[in-house]
XYZ file of C-alpha atoms in Angstrom:
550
model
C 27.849 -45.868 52.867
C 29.428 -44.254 49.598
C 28.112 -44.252 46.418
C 30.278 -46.561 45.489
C 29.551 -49.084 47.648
C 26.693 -49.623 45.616
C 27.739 -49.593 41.865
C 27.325 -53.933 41.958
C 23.365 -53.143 42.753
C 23.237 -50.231 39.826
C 24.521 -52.415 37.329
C 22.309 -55.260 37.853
C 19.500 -53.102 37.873
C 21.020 -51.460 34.623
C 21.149 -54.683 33.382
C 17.395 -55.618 34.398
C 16.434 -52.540 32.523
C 17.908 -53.194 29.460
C 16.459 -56.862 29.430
C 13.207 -54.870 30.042
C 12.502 -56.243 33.444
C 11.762 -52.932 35.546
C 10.645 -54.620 38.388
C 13.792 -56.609 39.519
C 15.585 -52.932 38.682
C 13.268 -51.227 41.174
C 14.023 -53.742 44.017
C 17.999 -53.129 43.386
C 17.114 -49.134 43.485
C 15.512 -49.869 46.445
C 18.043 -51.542 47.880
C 20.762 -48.962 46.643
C 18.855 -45.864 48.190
C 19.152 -47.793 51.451
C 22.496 -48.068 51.416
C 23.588 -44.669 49.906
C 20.172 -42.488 50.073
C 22.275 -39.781 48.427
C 23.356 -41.174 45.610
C 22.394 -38.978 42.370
C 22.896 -42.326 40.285
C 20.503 -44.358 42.687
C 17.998 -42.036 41.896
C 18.180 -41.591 38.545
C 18.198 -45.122 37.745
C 15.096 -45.927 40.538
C 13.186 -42.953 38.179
C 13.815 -45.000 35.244
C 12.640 -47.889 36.575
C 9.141 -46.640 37.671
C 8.728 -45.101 34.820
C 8.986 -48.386 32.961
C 6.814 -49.888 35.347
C 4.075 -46.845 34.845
C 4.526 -45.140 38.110
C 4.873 -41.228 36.181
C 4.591 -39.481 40.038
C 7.350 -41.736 41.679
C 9.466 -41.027 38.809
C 8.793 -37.438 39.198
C 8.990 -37.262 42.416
C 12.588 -39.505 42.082
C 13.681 -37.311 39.617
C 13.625 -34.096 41.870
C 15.311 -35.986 44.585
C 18.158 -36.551 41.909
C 18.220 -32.688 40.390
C 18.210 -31.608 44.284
C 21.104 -33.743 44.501
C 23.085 -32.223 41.025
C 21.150 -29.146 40.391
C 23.024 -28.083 36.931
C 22.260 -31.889 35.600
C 20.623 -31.444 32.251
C 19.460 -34.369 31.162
C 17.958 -34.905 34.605
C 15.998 -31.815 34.072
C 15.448 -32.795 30.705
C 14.084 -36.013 31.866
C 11.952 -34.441 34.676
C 10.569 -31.352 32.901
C 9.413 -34.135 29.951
C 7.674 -35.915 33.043
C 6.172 -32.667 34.412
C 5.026 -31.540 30.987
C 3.251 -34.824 30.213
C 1.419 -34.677 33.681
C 0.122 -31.052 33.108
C 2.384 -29.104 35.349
C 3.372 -26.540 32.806
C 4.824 -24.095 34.837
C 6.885 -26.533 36.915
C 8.052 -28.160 33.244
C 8.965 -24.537 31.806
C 11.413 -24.228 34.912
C 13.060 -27.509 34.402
C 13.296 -27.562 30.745
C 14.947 -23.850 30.996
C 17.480 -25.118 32.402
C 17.994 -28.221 30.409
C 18.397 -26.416 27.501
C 20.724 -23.930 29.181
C 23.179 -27.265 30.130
C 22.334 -28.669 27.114
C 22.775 -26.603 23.845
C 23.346 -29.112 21.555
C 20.622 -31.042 22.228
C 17.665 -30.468 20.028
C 15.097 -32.198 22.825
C 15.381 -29.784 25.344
C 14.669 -26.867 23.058
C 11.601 -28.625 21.590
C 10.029 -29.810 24.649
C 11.040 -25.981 26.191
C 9.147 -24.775 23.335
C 6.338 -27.021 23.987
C 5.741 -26.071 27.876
C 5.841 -22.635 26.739
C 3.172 -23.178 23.725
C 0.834 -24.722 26.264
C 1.439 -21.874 28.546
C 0.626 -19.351 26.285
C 4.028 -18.142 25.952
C 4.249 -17.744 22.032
C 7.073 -16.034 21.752
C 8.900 -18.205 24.081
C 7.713 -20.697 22.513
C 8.539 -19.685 19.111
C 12.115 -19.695 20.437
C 12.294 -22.985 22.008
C 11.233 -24.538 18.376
C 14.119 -22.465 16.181
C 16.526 -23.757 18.177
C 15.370 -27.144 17.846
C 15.549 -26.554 13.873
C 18.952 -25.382 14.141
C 20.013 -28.340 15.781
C 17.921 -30.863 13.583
C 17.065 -29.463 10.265
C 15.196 -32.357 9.403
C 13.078 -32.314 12.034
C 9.255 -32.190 10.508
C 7.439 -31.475 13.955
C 10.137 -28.761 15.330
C 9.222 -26.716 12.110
C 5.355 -27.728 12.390
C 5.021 -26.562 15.853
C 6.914 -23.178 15.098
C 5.106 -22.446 12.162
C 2.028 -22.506 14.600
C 4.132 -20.652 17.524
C 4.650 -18.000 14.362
C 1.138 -18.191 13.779
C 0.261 -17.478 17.540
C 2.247 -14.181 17.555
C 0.671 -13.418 14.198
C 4.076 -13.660 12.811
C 2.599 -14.762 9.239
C 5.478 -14.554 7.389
C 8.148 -16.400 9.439
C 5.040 -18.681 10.571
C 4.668 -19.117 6.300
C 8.742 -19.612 6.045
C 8.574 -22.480 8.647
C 5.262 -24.099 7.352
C 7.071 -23.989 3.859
C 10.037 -25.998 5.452
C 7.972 -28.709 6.805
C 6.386 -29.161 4.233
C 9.536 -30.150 2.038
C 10.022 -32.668 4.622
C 6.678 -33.997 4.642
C 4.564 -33.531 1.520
C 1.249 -34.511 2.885
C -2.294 -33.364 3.157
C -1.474 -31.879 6.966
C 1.084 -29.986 6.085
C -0.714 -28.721 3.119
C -3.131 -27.562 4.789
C -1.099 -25.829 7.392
C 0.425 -23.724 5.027
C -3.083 -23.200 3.613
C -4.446 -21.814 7.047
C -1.553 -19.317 7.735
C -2.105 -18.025 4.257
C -5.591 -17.613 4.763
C -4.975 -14.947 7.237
C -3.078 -12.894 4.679
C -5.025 -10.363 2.618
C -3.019 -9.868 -0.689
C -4.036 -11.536 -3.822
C -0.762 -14.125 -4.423
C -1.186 -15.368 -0.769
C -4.252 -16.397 -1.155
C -4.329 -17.838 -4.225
C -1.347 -19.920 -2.912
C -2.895 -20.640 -0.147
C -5.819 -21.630 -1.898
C -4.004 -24.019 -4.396
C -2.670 -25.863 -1.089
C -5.842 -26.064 0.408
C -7.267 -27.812 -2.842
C -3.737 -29.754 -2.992
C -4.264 -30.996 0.765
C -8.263 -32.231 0.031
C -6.761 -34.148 -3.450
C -4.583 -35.870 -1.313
C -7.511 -36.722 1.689
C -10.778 -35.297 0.253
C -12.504 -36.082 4.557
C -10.040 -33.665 5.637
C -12.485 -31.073 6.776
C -9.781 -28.213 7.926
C -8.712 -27.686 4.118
C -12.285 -27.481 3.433
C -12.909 -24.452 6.249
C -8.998 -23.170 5.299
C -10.396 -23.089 1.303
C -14.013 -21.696 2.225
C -12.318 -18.698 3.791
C -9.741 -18.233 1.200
C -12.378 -18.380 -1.671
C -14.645 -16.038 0.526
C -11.315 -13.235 0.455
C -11.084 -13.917 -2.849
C -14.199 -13.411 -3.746
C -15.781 -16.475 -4.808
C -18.974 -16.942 -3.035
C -20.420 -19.780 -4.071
C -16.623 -21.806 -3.793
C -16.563 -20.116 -0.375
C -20.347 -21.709 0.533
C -19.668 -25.180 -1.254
C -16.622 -25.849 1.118
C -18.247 -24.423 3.822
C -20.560 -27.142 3.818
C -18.721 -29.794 2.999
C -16.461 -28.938 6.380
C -19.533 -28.841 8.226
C -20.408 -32.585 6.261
C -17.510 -33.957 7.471
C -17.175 -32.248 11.270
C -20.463 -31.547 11.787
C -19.674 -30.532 15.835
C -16.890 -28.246 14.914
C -17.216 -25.250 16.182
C -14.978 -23.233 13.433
C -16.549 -25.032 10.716
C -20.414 -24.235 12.042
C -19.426 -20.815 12.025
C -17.879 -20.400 8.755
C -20.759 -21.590 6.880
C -22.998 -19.193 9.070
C -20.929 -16.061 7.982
C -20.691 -16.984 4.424
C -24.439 -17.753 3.815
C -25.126 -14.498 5.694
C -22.893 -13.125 3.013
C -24.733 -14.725 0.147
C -27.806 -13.195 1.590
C -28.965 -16.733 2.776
C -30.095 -15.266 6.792
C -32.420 -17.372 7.141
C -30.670 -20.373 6.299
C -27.727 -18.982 8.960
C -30.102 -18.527 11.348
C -30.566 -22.422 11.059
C -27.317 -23.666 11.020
C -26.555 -21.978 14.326
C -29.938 -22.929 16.046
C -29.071 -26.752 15.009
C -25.484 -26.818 16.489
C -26.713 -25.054 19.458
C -29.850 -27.692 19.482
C -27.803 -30.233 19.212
C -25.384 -29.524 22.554
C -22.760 -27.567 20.817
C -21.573 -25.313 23.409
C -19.371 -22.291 22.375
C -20.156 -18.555 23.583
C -18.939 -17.896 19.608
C -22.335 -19.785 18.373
C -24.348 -18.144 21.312
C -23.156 -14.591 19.628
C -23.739 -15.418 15.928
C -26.570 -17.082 16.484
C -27.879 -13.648 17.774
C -26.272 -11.750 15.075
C -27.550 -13.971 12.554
C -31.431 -13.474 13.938
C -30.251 -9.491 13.661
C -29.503 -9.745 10.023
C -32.785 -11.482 9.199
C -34.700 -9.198 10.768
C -35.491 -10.934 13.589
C -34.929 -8.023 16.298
C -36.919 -9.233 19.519
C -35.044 -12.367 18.960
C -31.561 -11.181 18.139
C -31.941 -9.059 21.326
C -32.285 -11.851 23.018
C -29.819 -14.037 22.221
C -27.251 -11.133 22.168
C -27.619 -10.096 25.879
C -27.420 -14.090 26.589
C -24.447 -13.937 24.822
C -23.372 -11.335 26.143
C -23.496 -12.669 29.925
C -21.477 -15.724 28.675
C -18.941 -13.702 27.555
C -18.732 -10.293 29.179
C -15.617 -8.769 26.872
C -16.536 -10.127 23.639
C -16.359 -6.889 21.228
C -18.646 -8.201 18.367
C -21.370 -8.980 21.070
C -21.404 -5.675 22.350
C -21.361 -3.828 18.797
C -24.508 -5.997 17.497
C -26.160 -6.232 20.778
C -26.422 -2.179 20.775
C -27.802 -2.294 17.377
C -30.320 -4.310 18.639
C -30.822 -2.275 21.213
C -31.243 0.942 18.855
C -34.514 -0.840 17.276
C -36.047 -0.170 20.689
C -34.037 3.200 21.849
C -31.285 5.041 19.925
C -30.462 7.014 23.276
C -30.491 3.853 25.616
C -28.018 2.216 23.215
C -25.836 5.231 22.344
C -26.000 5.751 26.531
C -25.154 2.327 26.964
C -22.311 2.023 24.458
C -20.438 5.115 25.369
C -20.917 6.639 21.854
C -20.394 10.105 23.474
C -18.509 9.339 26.760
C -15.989 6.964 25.576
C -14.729 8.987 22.345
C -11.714 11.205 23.256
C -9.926 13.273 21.568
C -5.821 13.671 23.203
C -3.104 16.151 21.888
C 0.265 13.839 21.568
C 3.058 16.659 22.586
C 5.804 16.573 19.968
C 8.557 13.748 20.478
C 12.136 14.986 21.699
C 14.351 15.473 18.821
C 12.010 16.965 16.579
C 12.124 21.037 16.043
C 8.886 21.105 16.094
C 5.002 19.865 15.612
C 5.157 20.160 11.537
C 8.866 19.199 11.356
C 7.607 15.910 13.068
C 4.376 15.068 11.314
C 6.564 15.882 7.960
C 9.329 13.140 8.972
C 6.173 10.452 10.457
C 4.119 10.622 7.165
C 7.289 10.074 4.757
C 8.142 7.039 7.106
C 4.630 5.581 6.436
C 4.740 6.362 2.577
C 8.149 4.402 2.546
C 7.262 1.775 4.896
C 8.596 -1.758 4.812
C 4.959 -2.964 4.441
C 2.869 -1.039 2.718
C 0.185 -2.725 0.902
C -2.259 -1.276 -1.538
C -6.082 -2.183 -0.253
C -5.792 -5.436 1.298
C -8.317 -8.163 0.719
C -10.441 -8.755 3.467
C -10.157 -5.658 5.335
C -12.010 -2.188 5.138
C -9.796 0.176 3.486
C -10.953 0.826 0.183
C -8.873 2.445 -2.394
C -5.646 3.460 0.146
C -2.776 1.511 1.045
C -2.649 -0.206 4.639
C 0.730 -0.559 6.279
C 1.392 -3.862 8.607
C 3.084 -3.443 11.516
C 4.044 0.525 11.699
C 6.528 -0.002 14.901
C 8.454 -2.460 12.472
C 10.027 -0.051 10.995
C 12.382 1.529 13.730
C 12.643 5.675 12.730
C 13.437 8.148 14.870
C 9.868 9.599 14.214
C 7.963 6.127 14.331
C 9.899 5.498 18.007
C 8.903 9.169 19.055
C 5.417 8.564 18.269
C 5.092 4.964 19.769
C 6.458 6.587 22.780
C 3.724 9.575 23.249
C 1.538 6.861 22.173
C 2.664 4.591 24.860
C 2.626 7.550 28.012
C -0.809 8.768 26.585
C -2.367 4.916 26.295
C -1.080 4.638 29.639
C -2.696 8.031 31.359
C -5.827 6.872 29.708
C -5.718 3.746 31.635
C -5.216 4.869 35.082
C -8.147 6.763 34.507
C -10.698 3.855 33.400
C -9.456 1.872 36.290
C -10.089 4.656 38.812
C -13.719 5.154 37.413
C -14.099 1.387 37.347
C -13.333 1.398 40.905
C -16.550 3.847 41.444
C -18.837 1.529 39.413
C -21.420 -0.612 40.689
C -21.794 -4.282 39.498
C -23.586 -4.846 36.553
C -25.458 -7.842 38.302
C -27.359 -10.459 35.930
C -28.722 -7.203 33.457
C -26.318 -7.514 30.520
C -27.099 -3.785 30.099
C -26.748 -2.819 33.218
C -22.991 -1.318 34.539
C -20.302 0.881 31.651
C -19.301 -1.967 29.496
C -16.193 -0.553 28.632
C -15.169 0.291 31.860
C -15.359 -2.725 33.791
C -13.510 -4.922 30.648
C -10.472 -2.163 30.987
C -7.383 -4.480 31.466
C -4.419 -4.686 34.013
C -1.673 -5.746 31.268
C -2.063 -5.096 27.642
C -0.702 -5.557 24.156
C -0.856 -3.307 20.988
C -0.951 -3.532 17.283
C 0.250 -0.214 15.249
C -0.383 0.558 11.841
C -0.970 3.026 9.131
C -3.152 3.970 6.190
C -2.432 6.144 3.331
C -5.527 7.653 1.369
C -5.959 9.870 -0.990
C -8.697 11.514 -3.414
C -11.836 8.914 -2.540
C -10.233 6.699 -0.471
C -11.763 5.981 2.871
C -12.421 3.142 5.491
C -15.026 1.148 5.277
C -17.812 0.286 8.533
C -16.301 -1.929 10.660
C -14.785 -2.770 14.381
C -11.875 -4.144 16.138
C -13.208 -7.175 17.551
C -9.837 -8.863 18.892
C -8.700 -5.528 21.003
C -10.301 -3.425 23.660
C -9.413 0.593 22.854
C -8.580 1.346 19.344
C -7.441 4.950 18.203
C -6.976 6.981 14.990
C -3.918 9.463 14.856
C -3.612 11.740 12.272
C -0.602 12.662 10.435
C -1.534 14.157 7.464
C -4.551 15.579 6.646
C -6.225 17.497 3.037
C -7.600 20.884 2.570
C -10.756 19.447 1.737
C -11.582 18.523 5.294
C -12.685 21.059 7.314
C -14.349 21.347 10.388
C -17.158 23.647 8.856
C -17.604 21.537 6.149
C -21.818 19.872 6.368
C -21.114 17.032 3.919
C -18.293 16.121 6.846
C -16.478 14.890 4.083
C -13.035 12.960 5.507
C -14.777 13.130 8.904
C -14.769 9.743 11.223
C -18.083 8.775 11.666
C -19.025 6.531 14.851
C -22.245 4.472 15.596
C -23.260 3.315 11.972
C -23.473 -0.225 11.746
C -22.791 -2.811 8.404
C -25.333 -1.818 5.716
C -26.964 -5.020 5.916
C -28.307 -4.352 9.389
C -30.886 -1.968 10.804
C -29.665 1.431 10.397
C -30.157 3.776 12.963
C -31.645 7.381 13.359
C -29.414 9.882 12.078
C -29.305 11.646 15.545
C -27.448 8.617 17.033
C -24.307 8.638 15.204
C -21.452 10.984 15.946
C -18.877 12.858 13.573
C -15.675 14.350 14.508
C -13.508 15.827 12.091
C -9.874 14.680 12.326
C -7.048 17.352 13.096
C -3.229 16.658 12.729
C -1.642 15.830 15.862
C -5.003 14.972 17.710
C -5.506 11.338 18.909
C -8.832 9.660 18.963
C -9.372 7.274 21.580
C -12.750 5.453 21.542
C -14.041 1.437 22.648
C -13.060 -0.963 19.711
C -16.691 -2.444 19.837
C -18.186 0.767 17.990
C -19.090 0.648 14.462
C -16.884 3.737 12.393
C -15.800 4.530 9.335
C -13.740 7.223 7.547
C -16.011 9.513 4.493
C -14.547 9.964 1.109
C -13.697 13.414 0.054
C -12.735 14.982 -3.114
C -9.690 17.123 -4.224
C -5.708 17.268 -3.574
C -3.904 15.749 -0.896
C -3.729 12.466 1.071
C -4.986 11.583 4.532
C -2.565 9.511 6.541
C -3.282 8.309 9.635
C -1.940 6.043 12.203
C -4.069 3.013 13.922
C -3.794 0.811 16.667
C -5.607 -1.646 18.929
C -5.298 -2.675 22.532
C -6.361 -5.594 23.946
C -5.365 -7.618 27.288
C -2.478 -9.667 27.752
């Protein structure tokens, strides 16, 4: 039988649907599909109909029967990718909703729900795609620009995240979208941001005063800006108002450590974790709370059980061999690689360049004129130099050669932690037992470049890179005060000493290495360094990065 043969049966069931009687349109599907059980419209119209009537798997499951039937039908995809995405299947949505928006271009669904599927699968970038499309197409559409301000956000994209937030926001002047804008601000670190971001935090909580997130999103942005006891005051007022919430919990802990309240930190985090709070996060600065109150045995403790919940975290590791050093400098210098996992690489100079000094020359211009150069940056450790953003933003012909050599000598370095991975035994239940950096090396990875700019007393400040895996320091430029024979090591790196507000160790467990143009420094991004201050002419510039698993 044709399919038109039964268009009578489709239009009463059209008919049924419209009246909102799915039922009666089910039975005329049914009947349909037995007379032409390859009829695209049968099917289509039978998925409508259990999907009215609640049935979401028959309707998927009708659906592909349809697109099998008229495989370049968008709105079928559309339809059945919407399905798949509300059940969970997130890779099977992605696949359909790629192609509805490829039939359907003007239609500012597909794009939106595309960018969805992609957002839940991790895909930021797609995702961030999927929801500027759906802008284009609908301007007005508050949500589109909500969800890519967070897609932004994802990638770390701050300032098209900001320019999107901003957007919604003009739709939609309420406290949610206040306090979006307030969050992405907050992960800024100069001085306008986050006093905007500030005034929208307070802006969101005058327009709901329970809305906890403003309070956390205005504790941290009072914290970079240096206002303690603001910082502390919304800090517990989030915690009043979500008093489970993981975020908020551990936002109050950090800023009463900073206000030199330990013990009172070391509380907060026992009573959420008392209380069934689960999070590997509170597990970790719970320990590192005991370790700033003095509390070693204790901290020790709860670091290593931290530590076996969550194997890669870099924080864990750094306080965990402080810890460790209370007991035995040399078991936790062994154990953190301060000696074996510091090396030192010669980048060969880029093609195009005449040579070494003809390269370095072009490179350290390039970072003195880059696109985003900002002078000491609240919130992070350089003191008294200017901190690029990203370096590979900036496309020269010396930044590209250098992300290049970068990129061959990341990748050598690699290969070679996963073949002495391969020889290593398994660490077993001991959270001390096994190379922790070795066995956390990754199979895919992403990087972060950037540059700092220092001159007479400006340095970096202790610190780690707790998001990443391998960091590195390359140097570009370096002054005539620092010298390798110099014993004040002034300008030298210095690895192994922790934040001054925690045990210090012996002097004969740190390590210094005096920087050398051309040379770069490869090294675990859980160990504590820091850059010493020198005196006289010249700048040091060097280049950054951090690489952590994709």
């Amino acid at each position: 039988m044709s399919g038109a043969d039964v268009v009578p049966l489709l239009r009463r069931a059209w008919s049924a649907l419209q009246q909102g009687q799915p039922a009666p349109a089910r039975a005329d599907c049914e009947a349909a599909l037995q007379r032409a059980p390859d009829s695209f419209d049968a099917w289509r119209m039978y998925a409508m109909a259990l999907q009215a009537l609640g049935d979401a798997v028959a309707a998927r499951e009708a659906l592909q029967r349809a697109l099998s039937l008229r495989p370049d039908d968008g709105a079928t995809a559309l339809d059945l990718g919407t399905l798949q995405l509300q059940a969970g299947e997130v890779d099977a949505a992605l696949v359909s909703l790629s192609l509805a928006m490829r039939r359907l271009p003007q239609e500012p669904r597909a794009a939106f729900r595309y960018g969805t599927a992609a957002f839940h699968a991790g895909d930021f970038e797609q995702a961030a795609f999927g929801f500027e499309v759906a802008t284009q197409l609908k301007p007005d559409w508050t949500q589109a620009w909500n969800n890519l301000a967070a897609a932004q956000g994802k990638r770390q994209q701050y300032v098209a995240a900001i320019a999107a937030a901003r957007n919604a926001l003009q739709l939609q002047g309420d406290a949610s979208a206040h306090q979006a804008l307030a969050a992405l601000q907050s992960n800024l670190f100069d001085q306008a941001s986050l006093r905007e971001g500030l005034q929208h935090a307070l802006r969101a909580l005058q327009l709901d005063p329970s809305l906890a997130p403003a309070h956390r999103d205005a504790a941290i942005l009072s914290r970079k800006l240096g206002d303690a006891a603001s910082a502390e005051a919304h800090a517990r007022r989030a915690l009043e108002l979500a008093p489970r919430d993981v975020e908020s919990i551990d936002i109050l802990g950090e800023q009463l450590q900073l206000n030199r309240k330990t013990r009172e930190a070391v509380e907060v985090y026992a009573q959420a974790l008392g209380a069934g709070v689960e999070s590997p996060t509170l597990h970790r600065q719970h320990g590192i709370a005991l370790l700033h109150d003095g509390q070693s045995d204790a901290a020790r403790n709860a670091l290593r059980d931290a530590l076996r919940r969550a194997p890669d975290d870099q924080r864990t590791i750094a306080h965990l061999g402080v810890a460790v050093a209370q007991q035995d400098a040399g078991r936790a210098a062994q154990w953190l690689g301060l000696h074996r996992h510091v090396h030192a690489v010669e980048l060969p100079t880029p093609h195009g360049f005449a040579d070494a000094e003809a390269f370095h020359r072009a490179l350290a211009d390039d970072i003195r004129r880059h696109s985003q150069q900002r002078w000491e940056p609240a919130g992070l450790a350089a003191r008294n130099a200017y901190l690029s953003g990203d370096l590979l933003a900036d496309r020269t012909p010396a930044i590209v050669g250098f992300e290049q050599r970068l990129r061959d000598a990341i990748d050598a370095f690699l290969g070679r932690c996963r073949e002495a991975r391969a020889g290593e035994r398994p660490p077993g239940d001991d959270a001390l037992a096994g190379d922790v950096f070795l066995r956390n090396a990754p199979e895919r990875y992403r990087m972060h470049v950037w540059a700092t700019q220092a001159a007479e007393r400006g340095f970096i400040d202790t610190h780690i890179h707790e998001d990443s895996w391998l960091s590195g320091a390359y140097y570009v430029e370096l002054p005539p005060a620092i010298r390798d024979d110099d014993a004040t090591h002034a300008g030298w790196i210095e690895f192994g000493r922790p934040f001054a507000s925690l045990p210090q160790p012996p002097d004969a467990a740190l390590r210094r290495l005096c920087p050398k143009v051309g040379t770069l420094l490869l090294f675990p991004s859980y160990l504590f360094h820091r850059t010493l201050p020198y005196t006289g002419a010249g700048e040091r510039i060097s280049i950054s990065f951090d690489l952590a698993a994709a």
